[in-house]
Amino acid sequence: MAKQASKNDLSFDFDFLEKLVVGIGEVSQITGIPTRQIRYWEEKNIITSLTEEEGKNRRYNYENIKKMLLIKELTDEGYTLDASAEKVKKRMEMIEETLNKLKNRK
């Protein structure tokens, strides 16, 4: 009988998350953050889209989406945008370190 992965299974496919890329409209739908606000955050260099050329559709990966959700959570709690971005930067470093440890356990 094949083992079925559960929602709490630590062997979750992290490769999938690394390959996930969506457009700005989809990010807005997923996160509830207006596209205008996402563009503003990008102008302030708080987030970076994967799009390198001017005028091309903005594309974002899982890391960017997670970062946006964390920033939104903190700004909703009353933190300034700059303070939120700094706190999120530190959190993202910790998350990345943890994910790398989990990947290496395979």
PDB file of N, CA and C in Angstrom:
ATOM      1  N   MET A   1       0.828  -1.170   0.000  1.00  0.00           N
ATOM      2  CA  MET A   1       0.000   0.000   0.000  1.00  0.00           C
ATOM      3  C   MET A   1       0.886   1.252   0.000  1.00  0.00           C
ATOM      4  N   ALA A   2       0.612   2.191  -0.879  1.00  0.00           N
ATOM      5  CA  ALA A   2       1.420   3.405  -0.978  1.00  0.00           C
ATOM      6  C   ALA A   2       1.130   4.331   0.193  1.00  0.00           C
ATOM      7  N   LYS A   3       2.196   4.937   0.685  1.00  0.00           N
ATOM      8  CA  LYS A   3       2.051   5.881   1.790  1.00  0.00           C
ATOM      9  C   LYS A   3       1.510   7.197   1.240  1.00  0.00           C
ATOM     10  N   GLN A   4       0.421   7.673   1.813  1.00  0.00           N
ATOM     11  CA  GLN A   4      -0.177   8.924   1.377  1.00  0.00           C
ATOM     12  C   GLN A   4       0.352  10.055   2.250  1.00  0.00           C
ATOM     13  N   ALA A   5       0.805  11.151   1.622  1.00  0.00           N
ATOM     14  CA  ALA A   5       1.359  12.285   2.370  1.00  0.00           C
ATOM     15  C   ALA A   5       0.245  13.030   3.088  1.00  0.00           C
ATOM     16  N   SER A   6       0.488  13.364   4.327  1.00  0.00           N
ATOM     17  CA  SER A   6      -0.481  14.139   5.087  1.00  0.00           C
ATOM     18  C   SER A   6      -0.122  15.618   5.003  1.00  0.00           C
ATOM     19  N   LYS A   7      -1.048  16.473   5.437  1.00  0.00           N
ATOM     20  CA  LYS A   7      -0.815  17.916   5.418  1.00  0.00           C
ATOM     21  C   LYS A   7       0.359  18.311   6.312  1.00  0.00           C
ATOM     22  N   ASN A   8       0.619  17.542   7.340  1.00  0.00           N
ATOM     23  CA  ASN A   8       1.687  17.863   8.290  1.00  0.00           C
ATOM     24  C   ASN A   8       2.985  17.125   7.993  1.00  0.00           C
ATOM     25  N   ASP A   9       3.053  16.449   6.869  1.00  0.00           N
ATOM     26  CA  ASP A   9       4.226  15.665   6.501  1.00  0.00           C
ATOM     27  C   ASP A   9       5.398  16.604   6.222  1.00  0.00           C
ATOM     28  N   LEU A  10       6.511  16.413   6.929  1.00  0.00           N
ATOM     29  CA  LEU A  10       7.675  17.281   6.754  1.00  0.00           C
ATOM     30  C   LEU A  10       8.415  17.031   5.450  1.00  0.00           C
ATOM     31  N   SER A  11       8.056  15.973   4.738  1.00  0.00           N
ATOM     32  CA  SER A  11       8.716  15.707   3.461  1.00  0.00           C
ATOM     33  C   SER A  11       7.995  16.425   2.321  1.00  0.00           C
ATOM     34  N   PHE A  12       7.261  17.486   2.654  1.00  0.00           N
ATOM     35  CA  PHE A  12       6.551  18.293   1.668  1.00  0.00           C
ATOM     36  C   PHE A  12       7.502  18.679   0.534  1.00  0.00           C
ATOM     37  N   ASP A  13       6.973  18.778  -0.642  1.00  0.00           N
ATOM     38  CA  ASP A  13       7.796  19.055  -1.818  1.00  0.00           C
ATOM     39  C   ASP A  13       8.217  20.526  -1.862  1.00  0.00           C
ATOM     40  N   PHE A  14       9.355  20.836  -1.245  1.00  0.00           N
ATOM     41  CA  PHE A  14       9.855  22.203  -1.236  1.00  0.00           C
ATOM     42  C   PHE A  14      10.252  22.663  -2.633  1.00  0.00           C
ATOM     43  N   ASP A  15      10.580  21.721  -3.506  1.00  0.00           N
ATOM     44  CA  ASP A  15      10.921  22.082  -4.883  1.00  0.00           C
ATOM     45  C   ASP A  15       9.746  22.762  -5.564  1.00  0.00           C
ATOM     46  N   PHE A  16       8.523  22.323  -5.240  1.00  0.00           N
ATOM     47  CA  PHE A  16       7.329  22.935  -5.819  1.00  0.00           C
ATOM     48  C   PHE A  16       7.263  24.413  -5.463  1.00  0.00           C
ATOM     49  N   LEU A  17       7.491  24.741  -4.209  1.00  0.00           N
ATOM     50  CA  LEU A  17       7.428  26.133  -3.773  1.00  0.00           C
ATOM     51  C   LEU A  17       8.497  26.981  -4.446  1.00  0.00           C
ATOM     52  N   GLU A  18       9.664  26.392  -4.690  1.00  0.00           N
ATOM     53  CA  GLU A  18      10.732  27.137  -5.352  1.00  0.00           C
ATOM     54  C   GLU A  18      10.388  27.434  -6.807  1.00  0.00           C
ATOM     55  N   LYS A  19       9.548  26.607  -7.417  1.00  0.00           N
ATOM     56  CA  LYS A  19       9.188  26.776  -8.825  1.00  0.00           C
ATOM     57  C   LYS A  19       7.922  27.600  -9.023  1.00  0.00           C
ATOM     58  N   LEU A  20       7.169  27.837  -7.965  1.00  0.00           N
ATOM     59  CA  LEU A  20       5.905  28.560  -8.045  1.00  0.00           C
ATOM     60  C   LEU A  20       6.145  30.011  -8.445  1.00  0.00           C
ATOM     61  N   VAL A  21       5.534  30.450  -9.549  1.00  0.00           N
ATOM     62  CA  VAL A  21       5.648  31.829 -10.013  1.00  0.00           C
ATOM     63  C   VAL A  21       4.270  32.270 -10.503  1.00  0.00           C
ATOM     64  N   VAL A  22       3.796  33.416  -9.995  1.00  0.00           N
ATOM     65  CA  VAL A  22       2.482  33.920 -10.383  1.00  0.00           C
ATOM     66  C   VAL A  22       2.560  35.407 -10.696  1.00  0.00           C
ATOM     67  N   GLY A  23       1.557  35.895 -11.414  1.00  0.00           N
ATOM     68  CA  GLY A  23       1.494  37.299 -11.789  1.00  0.00           C
ATOM     69  C   GLY A  23       0.979  38.179 -10.663  1.00  0.00           C
ATOM     70  N   ILE A  24       1.094  39.477 -10.869  1.00  0.00           N
ATOM     71  CA  ILE A  24       0.720  40.442  -9.834  1.00  0.00           C
ATOM     72  C   ILE A  24      -0.769  40.359  -9.490  1.00  0.00           C
ATOM     73  N   GLY A  25      -1.623  40.112 -10.480  1.00  0.00           N
ATOM     74  CA  GLY A  25      -3.054  39.985 -10.219  1.00  0.00           C
ATOM     75  C   GLY A  25      -3.369  38.782  -9.351  1.00  0.00           C
ATOM     76  N   GLU A  26      -2.694  37.669  -9.640  1.00  0.00           N
ATOM     77  CA  GLU A  26      -2.888  36.464  -8.828  1.00  0.00           C
ATOM     78  C   GLU A  26      -2.382  36.679  -7.404  1.00  0.00           C
ATOM     79  N   VAL A  27      -1.254  37.364  -7.276  1.00  0.00           N
ATOM     80  CA  VAL A  27      -0.715  37.660  -5.946  1.00  0.00           C
ATOM     81  C   VAL A  27      -1.723  38.501  -5.165  1.00  0.00           C
ATOM     82  N   SER A  28      -2.312  39.478  -5.829  1.00  0.00           N
ATOM     83  CA  SER A  28      -3.306  40.327  -5.190  1.00  0.00           C
ATOM     84  C   SER A  28      -4.502  39.508  -4.707  1.00  0.00           C
ATOM     85  N   GLN A  29      -4.952  38.570  -5.538  1.00  0.00           N
ATOM     86  CA  GLN A  29      -6.077  37.709  -5.152  1.00  0.00           C
ATOM     87  C   GLN A  29      -5.703  36.801  -3.984  1.00  0.00           C
ATOM     88  N   ILE A  30      -4.509  36.255  -4.012  1.00  0.00           N
ATOM     89  CA  ILE A  30      -4.053  35.333  -2.970  1.00  0.00           C
ATOM     90  C   ILE A  30      -3.884  36.054  -1.633  1.00  0.00           C
ATOM     91  N   THR A  31      -3.303  37.243  -1.672  1.00  0.00           N
ATOM     92  CA  THR A  31      -2.911  37.941  -0.446  1.00  0.00           C
ATOM     93  C   THR A  31      -3.916  38.979   0.039  1.00  0.00           C
ATOM     94  N   GLY A  32      -4.763  39.463  -0.864  1.00  0.00           N
ATOM     95  CA  GLY A  32      -5.672  40.547  -0.508  1.00  0.00           C
ATOM     96  C   GLY A  32      -4.998  41.913  -0.534  1.00  0.00           C
ATOM     97  N   ILE A  33      -3.792  41.972  -1.065  1.00  0.00           N
ATOM     98  CA  ILE A  33      -3.049  43.232  -1.169  1.00  0.00           C
ATOM     99  C   ILE A  33      -3.321  43.820  -2.551  1.00  0.00           C
ATOM    100  N   PRO A  34      -3.797  45.064  -2.624  1.00  0.00           N
ATOM    101  CA  PRO A  34      -4.067  45.669  -3.934  1.00  0.00           C
ATOM    102  C   PRO A  34      -2.805  45.736  -4.805  1.00  0.00           C
ATOM    103  N   THR A  35      -2.985  45.578  -6.112  1.00  0.00           N
ATOM    104  CA  THR A  35      -1.843  45.616  -7.032  1.00  0.00           C
ATOM    105  C   THR A  35      -1.093  46.943  -6.924  1.00  0.00           C
ATOM    106  N   ARG A  36      -1.814  48.009  -6.700  1.00  0.00           N
ATOM    107  CA  ARG A  36      -1.175  49.324  -6.565  1.00  0.00           C
ATOM    108  C   ARG A  36      -0.191  49.338  -5.389  1.00  0.00           C
ATOM    109  N   GLN A  37      -0.599  48.708  -4.284  1.00  0.00           N
ATOM    110  CA  GLN A  37       0.271  48.652  -3.107  1.00  0.00           C
ATOM    111  C   GLN A  37       1.491  47.774  -3.376  1.00  0.00           C
ATOM    112  N   ILE A  38       1.292  46.673  -4.088  1.00  0.00           N
ATOM    113  CA  ILE A  38       2.409  45.793  -4.444  1.00  0.00           C
ATOM    114  C   ILE A  38       3.427  46.560  -5.293  1.00  0.00           C
ATOM    115  N   ARG A  39       2.929  47.325  -6.264  1.00  0.00           N
ATOM    116  CA  ARG A  39       3.830  48.124  -7.112  1.00  0.00           C
ATOM    117  C   ARG A  39       4.596  49.158  -6.275  1.00  0.00           C
ATOM    118  N   TYR A  40       3.901  49.772  -5.318  1.00  0.00           N
ATOM    119  CA  TYR A  40       4.544  50.762  -4.449  1.00  0.00           C
ATOM    120  C   TYR A  40       5.668  50.122  -3.640  1.00  0.00           C
ATOM    121  N   TRP A  41       5.394  48.965  -3.085  1.00  0.00           N
ATOM    122  CA  TRP A  41       6.421  48.264  -2.311  1.00  0.00           C
ATOM    123  C   TRP A  41       7.617  47.928  -3.193  1.00  0.00           C
ATOM    124  N   GLU A  42       7.341  47.598  -4.442  1.00  0.00           N
ATOM    125  CA  GLU A  42       8.439  47.297  -5.363  1.00  0.00           C
ATOM    126  C   GLU A  42       9.237  48.567  -5.681  1.00  0.00           C
ATOM    127  N   GLU A  43       8.544  49.683  -5.873  1.00  0.00           N
ATOM    128  CA  GLU A  43       9.228  50.957  -6.117  1.00  0.00           C
ATOM    129  C   GLU A  43      10.137  51.332  -4.946  1.00  0.00           C
ATOM    130  N   LYS A  44       9.709  50.991  -3.727  1.00  0.00           N
ATOM    131  CA  LYS A  44      10.489  51.285  -2.521  1.00  0.00           C
ATOM    132  C   LYS A  44      11.565  50.224  -2.259  1.00  0.00           C
ATOM    133  N   ASN A  45      11.709  49.251  -3.167  1.00  0.00           N
ATOM    134  CA  ASN A  45      12.685  48.158  -3.052  1.00  0.00           C
ATOM    135  C   ASN A  45      12.465  47.284  -1.814  1.00  0.00           C
ATOM    136  N   ILE A  46      11.223  47.163  -1.406  1.00  0.00           N
ATOM    137  CA  ILE A  46      10.880  46.292  -0.287  1.00  0.00           C
ATOM    138  C   ILE A  46      10.678  44.872  -0.793  1.00  0.00           C
ATOM    139  N   ILE A  47      10.115  44.755  -1.977  1.00  0.00           N
ATOM    140  CA  ILE A  47       9.997  43.470  -2.661  1.00  0.00           C
ATOM    141  C   ILE A  47      10.579  43.626  -4.056  1.00  0.00           C
ATOM    142  N   THR A  48      10.878  42.510  -4.690  1.00  0.00           N
ATOM    143  CA  THR A  48      11.446  42.530  -6.035  1.00  0.00           C
ATOM    144  C   THR A  48      10.749  41.482  -6.879  1.00  0.00           C
ATOM    145  N   SER A  49      10.189  41.917  -8.001  1.00  0.00           N
ATOM    146  CA  SER A  49       9.566  40.947  -8.898  1.00  0.00           C
ATOM    147  C   SER A  49      10.659  40.225  -9.677  1.00  0.00           C
ATOM    148  N   LEU A  50      10.276  39.131 -10.296  1.00  0.00           N
ATOM    149  CA  LEU A  50      11.224  38.372 -11.106  1.00  0.00           C
ATOM    150  C   LEU A  50      11.381  38.979 -12.493  1.00  0.00           C
ATOM    151  N   THR A  51      10.555  39.972 -12.809  1.00  0.00           N
ATOM    152  CA  THR A  51      10.570  40.616 -14.114  1.00  0.00           C
ATOM    153  C   THR A  51      11.704  41.626 -14.174  1.00  0.00           C
ATOM    154  N   GLU A  52      12.531  41.490 -15.188  1.00  0.00           N
ATOM    155  CA  GLU A  52      13.685  42.382 -15.299  1.00  0.00           C
ATOM    156  C   GLU A  52      13.456  43.530 -16.276  1.00  0.00           C
ATOM    157  N   GLU A  53      12.547  43.347 -17.233  1.00  0.00           N
ATOM    158  CA  GLU A  53      12.340  44.364 -18.257  1.00  0.00           C
ATOM    159  C   GLU A  53      11.174  45.273 -17.899  1.00  0.00           C
ATOM    160  N   GLU A  54      11.346  46.568 -18.152  1.00  0.00           N
ATOM    161  CA  GLU A  54      10.296  47.549 -17.922  1.00  0.00           C
ATOM    162  C   GLU A  54       9.117  47.254 -18.843  1.00  0.00           C
ATOM    163  N   GLY A  55       7.920  47.354 -18.326  1.00  0.00           N
ATOM    164  CA  GLY A  55       6.728  47.146 -19.136  1.00  0.00           C
ATOM    165  C   GLY A  55       6.262  45.702 -19.229  1.00  0.00           C
ATOM    166  N   LYS A  56       7.052  44.774 -18.746  1.00  0.00           N
ATOM    167  CA  LYS A  56       6.661  43.358 -18.761  1.00  0.00           C
ATOM    168  C   LYS A  56       5.804  43.070 -17.533  1.00  0.00           C
ATOM    169  N   ASN A  57       5.011  42.016 -17.627  1.00  0.00           N
ATOM    170  CA  ASN A  57       4.177  41.622 -16.491  1.00  0.00           C
ATOM    171  C   ASN A  57       5.042  41.244 -15.299  1.00  0.00           C
ATOM    172  N   ARG A  58       4.655  41.746 -14.152  1.00  0.00           N
ATOM    173  CA  ARG A  58       5.388  41.425 -12.929  1.00  0.00           C
ATOM    174  C   ARG A  58       5.062  39.995 -12.512  1.00  0.00           C
ATOM    175  N   ARG A  59       6.090  39.250 -12.140  1.00  0.00           N
ATOM    176  CA  ARG A  59       5.942  37.858 -11.705  1.00  0.00           C
ATOM    177  C   ARG A  59       6.609  37.721 -10.342  1.00  0.00           C
ATOM    178  N   TYR A  60       5.984  36.923  -9.492  1.00  0.00           N
ATOM    179  CA  TYR A  60       6.486  36.773  -8.128  1.00  0.00           C
ATOM    180  C   TYR A  60       6.556  35.307  -7.748  1.00  0.00           C
ATOM    181  N   ASN A  61       7.578  34.972  -6.968  1.00  0.00           N
ATOM    182  CA  ASN A  61       7.735  33.595  -6.502  1.00  0.00           C
ATOM    183  C   ASN A  61       7.192  33.462  -5.078  1.00  0.00           C
ATOM    184  N   TYR A  62       7.270  32.250  -4.552  1.00  0.00           N
ATOM    185  CA  TYR A  62       6.740  31.972  -3.211  1.00  0.00           C
ATOM    186  C   TYR A  62       7.380  32.865  -2.151  1.00  0.00           C
ATOM    187  N   GLU A  63       8.671  33.054  -2.246  1.00  0.00           N
ATOM    188  CA  GLU A  63       9.371  33.884  -1.258  1.00  0.00           C
ATOM    189  C   GLU A  63       8.807  35.301  -1.232  1.00  0.00           C
ATOM    190  N   ASN A  64       8.565  35.868  -2.422  1.00  0.00           N
ATOM    191  CA  ASN A  64       7.984  37.208  -2.498  1.00  0.00           C
ATOM    192  C   ASN A  64       6.580  37.248  -1.904  1.00  0.00           C
ATOM    193  N   ILE A  65       5.784  36.230  -2.215  1.00  0.00           N
ATOM    194  CA  ILE A  65       4.409  36.181  -1.712  1.00  0.00           C
ATOM    195  C   ILE A  65       4.409  36.092  -0.187  1.00  0.00           C
ATOM    196  N   LYS A  66       5.245  35.232   0.358  1.00  0.00           N
ATOM    197  CA  LYS A  66       5.340  35.093   1.814  1.00  0.00           C
ATOM    198  C   LYS A  66       5.781  36.409   2.444  1.00  0.00           C
ATOM    199  N   LYS A  67       6.736  37.062   1.816  1.00  0.00           N
ATOM    200  CA  LYS A  67       7.231  38.343   2.311  1.00  0.00           C
ATOM    201  C   LYS A  67       6.108  39.379   2.328  1.00  0.00           C
ATOM    202  N   MET A  68       5.318  39.425   1.264  1.00  0.00           N
ATOM    203  CA  MET A  68       4.206  40.375   1.192  1.00  0.00           C
ATOM    204  C   MET A  68       3.171  40.113   2.285  1.00  0.00           C
ATOM    205  N   LEU A  69       2.864  38.839   2.511  1.00  0.00           N
ATOM    206  CA  LEU A  69       1.894  38.490   3.552  1.00  0.00           C
ATOM    207  C   LEU A  69       2.381  38.913   4.936  1.00  0.00           C
ATOM    208  N   LEU A  70       3.650  38.713   5.196  1.00  0.00           N
ATOM    209  CA  LEU A  70       4.213  39.111   6.486  1.00  0.00           C
ATOM    210  C   LEU A  70       4.210  40.631   6.650  1.00  0.00           C
ATOM    211  N   ILE A  71       4.563  41.351   5.594  1.00  0.00           N
ATOM    212  CA  ILE A  71       4.552  42.816   5.642  1.00  0.00           C
ATOM    213  C   ILE A  71       3.133  43.317   5.882  1.00  0.00           C
ATOM    214  N   LYS A  72       2.183  42.741   5.175  1.00  0.00           N
ATOM    215  CA  LYS A  72       0.779  43.136   5.347  1.00  0.00           C
ATOM    216  C   LYS A  72       0.325  42.901   6.783  1.00  0.00           C
ATOM    217  N   GLU A  73       0.673  41.760   7.327  1.00  0.00           N
ATOM    218  CA  GLU A  73       0.302  41.434   8.712  1.00  0.00           C
ATOM    219  C   GLU A  73       0.851  42.479   9.685  1.00  0.00           C
ATOM    220  N   LEU A  74       2.103  42.847   9.513  1.00  0.00           N
ATOM    221  CA  LEU A  74       2.731  43.811  10.419  1.00  0.00           C
ATOM    222  C   LEU A  74       2.184  45.225  10.238  1.00  0.00           C
ATOM    223  N   THR A  75       1.970  45.634   8.997  1.00  0.00           N
ATOM    224  CA  THR A  75       1.408  46.974   8.783  1.00  0.00           C
ATOM    225  C   THR A  75      -0.022  47.038   9.307  1.00  0.00           C
ATOM    226  N   ASP A  76      -0.765  45.947   9.184  1.00  0.00           N
ATOM    227  CA  ASP A  76      -2.124  45.892   9.744  1.00  0.00           C
ATOM    228  C   ASP A  76      -2.098  46.007  11.268  1.00  0.00           C
ATOM    229  N   GLU A  77      -0.999  45.558  11.880  1.00  0.00           N
ATOM    230  CA  GLU A  77      -0.845  45.646  13.340  1.00  0.00           C
ATOM    231  C   GLU A  77      -0.353  47.024  13.787  1.00  0.00           C
ATOM    232  N   GLY A  78      -0.024  47.895  12.820  1.00  0.00           N
ATOM    233  CA  GLY A  78       0.369  49.255  13.164  1.00  0.00           C
ATOM    234  C   GLY A  78       1.827  49.602  12.954  1.00  0.00           C
ATOM    235  N   TYR A  79       2.639  48.645  12.513  1.00  0.00           N
ATOM    236  CA  TYR A  79       4.041  48.940  12.230  1.00  0.00           C
ATOM    237  C   TYR A  79       4.139  49.798  10.970  1.00  0.00           C
ATOM    238  N   THR A  80       5.175  50.629  10.902  1.00  0.00           N
ATOM    239  CA  THR A  80       5.409  51.391   9.675  1.00  0.00           C
ATOM    240  C   THR A  80       5.879  50.433   8.586  1.00  0.00           C
ATOM    241  N   LEU A  81       5.825  50.877   7.359  1.00  0.00           N
ATOM    242  CA  LEU A  81       6.265  50.045   6.244  1.00  0.00           C
ATOM    243  C   LEU A  81       7.743  49.688   6.384  1.00  0.00           C
ATOM    244  N   ASP A  82       8.571  50.663   6.728  1.00  0.00           N
ATOM    245  CA  ASP A  82      10.010  50.398   6.880  1.00  0.00           C
ATOM    246  C   ASP A  82      10.296  49.431   8.024  1.00  0.00           C
ATOM    247  N   ALA A  83       9.618  49.614   9.157  1.00  0.00           N
ATOM    248  CA  ALA A  83       9.813  48.709  10.292  1.00  0.00           C
ATOM    249  C   ALA A  83       9.333  47.302   9.938  1.00  0.00           C
ATOM    250  N   SER A  84       8.212  47.227   9.231  1.00  0.00           N
ATOM    251  CA  SER A  84       7.684  45.928   8.801  1.00  0.00           C
ATOM    252  C   SER A  84       8.670  45.231   7.881  1.00  0.00           C
ATOM    253  N   ALA A  85       9.206  45.971   6.928  1.00  0.00           N
ATOM    254  CA  ALA A  85      10.150  45.397   5.971  1.00  0.00           C
ATOM    255  C   ALA A  85      11.392  44.860   6.681  1.00  0.00           C
ATOM    256  N   GLU A  86      11.879  45.584   7.674  1.00  0.00           N
ATOM    257  CA  GLU A  86      13.065  45.142   8.417  1.00  0.00           C
ATOM    258  C   GLU A  86      12.770  43.880   9.227  1.00  0.00           C
ATOM    259  N   LYS A  87      11.622  43.854   9.902  1.00  0.00           N
ATOM    260  CA  LYS A  87      11.235  42.672  10.679  1.00  0.00           C
ATOM    261  C   LYS A  87      11.066  41.468   9.758  1.00  0.00           C
ATOM    262  N   VAL A  88      10.451  41.693   8.600  1.00  0.00           N
ATOM    263  CA  VAL A  88      10.217  40.603   7.649  1.00  0.00           C
ATOM    264  C   VAL A  88      11.534  40.088   7.090  1.00  0.00           C
ATOM    265  N   LYS A  89      12.461  40.977   6.833  1.00  0.00           N
ATOM    266  CA  LYS A  89      13.773  40.558   6.332  1.00  0.00           C
ATOM    267  C   LYS A  89      14.411  39.568   7.303  1.00  0.00           C
ATOM    268  N   LYS A  90      14.343  39.879   8.586  1.00  0.00           N
ATOM    269  CA  LYS A  90      14.909  38.992   9.607  1.00  0.00           C
ATOM    270  C   LYS A  90      14.146  37.671   9.671  1.00  0.00           C
ATOM    271  N   ARG A  91      12.823  37.742   9.601  1.00  0.00           N
ATOM    272  CA  ARG A  91      12.010  36.513   9.617  1.00  0.00           C
ATOM    273  C   ARG A  91      12.305  35.638   8.412  1.00  0.00           C
ATOM    274  N   MET A  92      12.427  36.270   7.241  1.00  0.00           N
ATOM    275  CA  MET A  92      12.677  35.513   6.013  1.00  0.00           C
ATOM    276  C   MET A  92      14.024  34.799   6.080  1.00  0.00           C
ATOM    277  N   GLU A  93      15.004  35.435   6.683  1.00  0.00           N
ATOM    278  CA  GLU A  93      16.307  34.793   6.851  1.00  0.00           C
ATOM    279  C   GLU A  93      16.180  33.552   7.725  1.00  0.00           C
ATOM    280  N   MET A  94      15.381  33.651   8.786  1.00  0.00           N
ATOM    281  CA  MET A  94      15.164  32.506   9.670  1.00  0.00           C
ATOM    282  C   MET A  94      14.388  31.403   8.951  1.00  0.00           C
ATOM    283  N   ILE A  95      13.374  31.782   8.173  1.00  0.00           N
ATOM    284  CA  ILE A  95      12.580  30.800   7.426  1.00  0.00           C
ATOM    285  C   ILE A  95      13.455  30.080   6.413  1.00  0.00           C
ATOM    286  N   GLU A  96      14.272  30.843   5.682  1.00  0.00           N
ATOM    287  CA  GLU A  96      15.149  30.239   4.681  1.00  0.00           C
ATOM    288  C   GLU A  96      16.129  29.262   5.327  1.00  0.00           C
ATOM    289  N   GLU A  97      16.662  29.646   6.461  1.00  0.00           N
ATOM    290  CA  GLU A  97      17.588  28.775   7.186  1.00  0.00           C
ATOM    291  C   GLU A  97      16.886  27.473   7.601  1.00  0.00           C
ATOM    292  N   THR A  98      15.665  27.583   8.091  1.00  0.00           N
ATOM    293  CA  THR A  98      14.894  26.406   8.503  1.00  0.00           C
ATOM    294  C   THR A  98      14.568  25.515   7.313  1.00  0.00           C
ATOM    295  N   LEU A  99      14.125  26.118   6.204  1.00  0.00           N
ATOM    296  CA  LEU A  99      13.810  25.331   5.005  1.00  0.00           C
ATOM    297  C   LEU A  99      15.036  24.595   4.489  1.00  0.00           C
ATOM    298  N   ASN A 100      16.179  25.258   4.517  1.00  0.00           N
ATOM    299  CA  ASN A 100      17.414  24.608   4.072  1.00  0.00           C
ATOM    300  C   ASN A 100      17.757  23.417   4.956  1.00  0.00           C
ATOM    301  N   LYS A 101      17.553  23.558   6.254  1.00  0.00           N
ATOM    302  CA  LYS A 101      17.803  22.444   7.169  1.00  0.00           C
ATOM    303  C   LYS A 101      16.858  21.283   6.872  1.00  0.00           C
ATOM    304  N   LEU A 102      15.582  21.590   6.615  1.00  0.00           N
ATOM    305  CA  LEU A 102      14.606  20.539   6.312  1.00  0.00           C
ATOM    306  C   LEU A 102      14.926  19.852   4.988  1.00  0.00           C
ATOM    307  N   LYS A 103      15.342  20.625   4.009  1.00  0.00           N
ATOM    308  CA  LYS A 103      15.708  20.046   2.703  1.00  0.00           C
ATOM    309  C   LYS A 103      16.868  19.080   2.843  1.00  0.00           C
ATOM    310  N   ASN A 104      17.821  19.452   3.662  1.00  0.00           N
ATOM    311  CA  ASN A 104      19.023  18.637   3.835  1.00  0.00           C
ATOM    312  C   ASN A 104      18.771  17.375   4.646  1.00  0.00           C
ATOM    313  N   ARG A 105      17.626  17.271   5.289  1.00  0.00           N
ATOM    314  CA  ARG A 105      17.282  16.085   6.080  1.00  0.00           C
ATOM    315  C   ARG A 105      16.842  14.921   5.205  1.00  0.00           C
ATOM    316  N   LYS A 106      16.449  15.203   3.971  1.00  0.00           N
ATOM    317  CA  LYS A 106      15.932  14.154   3.072  1.00  0.00           C
ATOM    318  C   LYS A 106      16.928  13.057   2.855  1.00  0.00           C
TER     319      LYS A 106
END
